[in-house]
Amino acid sequence: MEFAQTRTMDERQTVASACAVGLRLDMPILIDTIENAADLAFNAWPERLFVLSVDGTVVYKGGKGPYGFAPEELEAFLSDYLD
């Protein structure tokens, strides 16, 4: 799937929902601000998966997408991390 760059939070939410359905994700998804605050803070462009601990520490940083985008790897990490 390819999507045009979003210009509003409503568009961003629509794209995130479509990606969640397409990737069959059943976990909460956080959406970055329209100013891309998380992208800038974590160098997450073009797409990247992160897991933060409850204290805000990065405990998992996936590869840069699209080729390093690996939901299966994240799932394995979460299985071990939450066990």
PDB file of C-alpha atoms in Angstrom:
ATOM      1  CA  MET A   1       0.000   0.000   0.000  1.00  0.00           C
ATOM      2  CA  GLU A   2       1.093   3.526  -0.687  1.00  0.00           C
ATOM      3  CA  PHE A   3      -0.483   6.655   0.741  1.00  0.00           C
ATOM      4  CA  ALA A   4       0.017  10.330   0.004  1.00  0.00           C
ATOM      5  CA  GLN A   5       1.516  12.435   2.784  1.00  0.00           C
ATOM      6  CA  THR A   6      -1.245  13.323   5.212  1.00  0.00           C
ATOM      7  CA  ARG A   7      -2.129  16.954   5.826  1.00  0.00           C
ATOM      8  CA  THR A   8      -4.566  16.598   8.734  1.00  0.00           C
ATOM      9  CA  MET A   9      -4.879  14.416  11.813  1.00  0.00           C
ATOM     10  CA  ASP A  10      -8.100  12.941  10.393  1.00  0.00           C
ATOM     11  CA  GLU A  11      -6.205  11.818   7.263  1.00  0.00           C
ATOM     12  CA  ARG A  12      -3.406  10.468   9.441  1.00  0.00           C
ATOM     13  CA  GLN A  13      -5.873   8.453  11.514  1.00  0.00           C
ATOM     14  CA  THR A  14      -7.497   7.042   8.361  1.00  0.00           C
ATOM     15  CA  VAL A  15      -4.116   5.911   7.004  1.00  0.00           C
ATOM     16  CA  ALA A  16      -3.093   4.402  10.350  1.00  0.00           C
ATOM     17  CA  SER A  17      -6.363   2.469  10.505  1.00  0.00           C
ATOM     18  CA  ALA A  18      -5.878   1.167   6.951  1.00  0.00           C
ATOM     19  CA  CYS A  19      -2.337   0.052   7.806  1.00  0.00           C
ATOM     20  CA  ALA A  20      -3.505  -1.697  10.976  1.00  0.00           C
ATOM     21  CA  VAL A  21      -6.112  -3.613   8.987  1.00  0.00           C
ATOM     22  CA  GLY A  22      -3.691  -4.400   6.144  1.00  0.00           C
ATOM     23  CA  LEU A  23      -0.996  -5.629   8.536  1.00  0.00           C
ATOM     24  CA  ARG A  24      -3.550  -7.411  10.740  1.00  0.00           C
ATOM     25  CA  LEU A  25      -2.298  -5.574  13.828  1.00  0.00           C
ATOM     26  CA  ASP A  26      -4.352  -5.999  16.960  1.00  0.00           C
ATOM     27  CA  MET A  27      -2.321  -3.789  19.269  1.00  0.00           C
ATOM     28  CA  PRO A  28      -2.741  -0.126  20.129  1.00  0.00           C
ATOM     29  CA  ILE A  29      -1.269   2.227  17.552  1.00  0.00           C
ATOM     30  CA  LEU A  30      -0.121   5.717  18.423  1.00  0.00           C
ATOM     31  CA  ILE A  31      -0.277   8.388  15.746  1.00  0.00           C
ATOM     32  CA  ASP A  32       2.403  11.052  15.489  1.00  0.00           C
ATOM     33  CA  THR A  33       1.432  14.703  15.535  1.00  0.00           C
ATOM     34  CA  ILE A  34       0.978  16.487  12.236  1.00  0.00           C
ATOM     35  CA  GLU A  35       4.286  18.242  13.048  1.00  0.00           C
ATOM     36  CA  ASN A  36       5.946  14.784  13.260  1.00  0.00           C
ATOM     37  CA  ALA A  37       7.246  15.247  16.809  1.00  0.00           C
ATOM     38  CA  ALA A  38       7.918  11.523  17.388  1.00  0.00           C
ATOM     39  CA  ASP A  39       9.529  11.135  13.963  1.00  0.00           C
ATOM     40  CA  LEU A  40      11.924  13.965  14.754  1.00  0.00           C
ATOM     41  CA  ALA A  41      12.627  12.744  18.286  1.00  0.00           C
ATOM     42  CA  PHE A  42      13.311   9.115  17.276  1.00  0.00           C
ATOM     43  CA  ASN A  43      14.605   9.478  13.698  1.00  0.00           C
ATOM     44  CA  ALA A  44      11.775   7.195  12.612  1.00  0.00           C
ATOM     45  CA  TRP A  45      11.466   8.152   8.937  1.00  0.00           C
ATOM     46  CA  PRO A  46      10.134   6.644   6.713  1.00  0.00           C
ATOM     47  CA  GLU A  47       8.691   4.038   9.080  1.00  0.00           C
ATOM     48  CA  ARG A  48      10.037   2.336  12.115  1.00  0.00           C
ATOM     49  CA  LEU A  49       8.704   0.301  15.011  1.00  0.00           C
ATOM     50  CA  PHE A  50       9.611   1.247  18.583  1.00  0.00           C
ATOM     51  CA  VAL A  51       8.663  -0.103  21.983  1.00  0.00           C
ATOM     52  CA  LEU A  52       8.959   2.185  24.976  1.00  0.00           C
ATOM     53  CA  SER A  53       8.992   0.993  28.571  1.00  0.00           C
ATOM     54  CA  VAL A  54       6.591   2.530  31.051  1.00  0.00           C
ATOM     55  CA  ASP A  55       9.323   4.991  32.050  1.00  0.00           C
ATOM     56  CA  GLY A  56       9.815   6.084  28.417  1.00  0.00           C
ATOM     57  CA  THR A  57      13.047   4.190  27.701  1.00  0.00           C
ATOM     58  CA  VAL A  58      13.373   2.743  24.196  1.00  0.00           C
ATOM     59  CA  VAL A  59      13.577  -1.030  24.665  1.00  0.00           C
ATOM     60  CA  TYR A  60      13.125  -2.008  21.008  1.00  0.00           C
ATOM     61  CA  LYS A  61      14.034  -0.137  17.832  1.00  0.00           C
ATOM     62  CA  GLY A  62      13.224  -1.840  14.564  1.00  0.00           C
ATOM     63  CA  GLY A  63      15.014  -1.290  11.297  1.00  0.00           C
ATOM     64  CA  LYS A  64      14.152   1.586   8.980  1.00  0.00           C
ATOM     65  CA  GLY A  65      11.389   0.812   6.525  1.00  0.00           C
ATOM     66  CA  PRO A  66      10.283  -0.224   4.213  1.00  0.00           C
ATOM     67  CA  TYR A  67      12.764  -3.123   4.136  1.00  0.00           C
ATOM     68  CA  GLY A  68      13.583  -3.072   7.840  1.00  0.00           C
ATOM     69  CA  PHE A  69       9.899  -2.895   8.789  1.00  0.00           C
ATOM     70  CA  ALA A  70       9.346  -6.289  10.433  1.00  0.00           C
ATOM     71  CA  PRO A  71       6.168  -6.688  12.496  1.00  0.00           C
ATOM     72  CA  GLU A  72       6.996 -10.380  12.999  1.00  0.00           C
ATOM     73  CA  GLU A  73      10.286  -9.441  14.670  1.00  0.00           C
ATOM     74  CA  LEU A  74       8.444  -6.989  16.902  1.00  0.00           C
ATOM     75  CA  GLU A  75       5.907  -9.663  17.808  1.00  0.00           C
ATOM     76  CA  ALA A  76       8.717 -12.056  18.836  1.00  0.00           C
ATOM     77  CA  PHE A  77      10.371  -9.300  20.879  1.00  0.00           C
ATOM     78  CA  LEU A  78       7.100  -8.460  22.640  1.00  0.00           C
ATOM     79  CA  SER A  79       6.439 -12.107  23.389  1.00  0.00           C
ATOM     80  CA  ASP A  80       9.816 -12.404  25.147  1.00  0.00           C
ATOM     81  CA  TYR A  81       9.740  -8.930  26.718  1.00  0.00           C
ATOM     82  CA  LEU A  82       6.274  -9.316  28.211  1.00  0.00           C
ATOM     83  CA  ASP A  83       6.786 -12.912  29.341  1.00  0.00           C
TER      84      ASP A  83
END
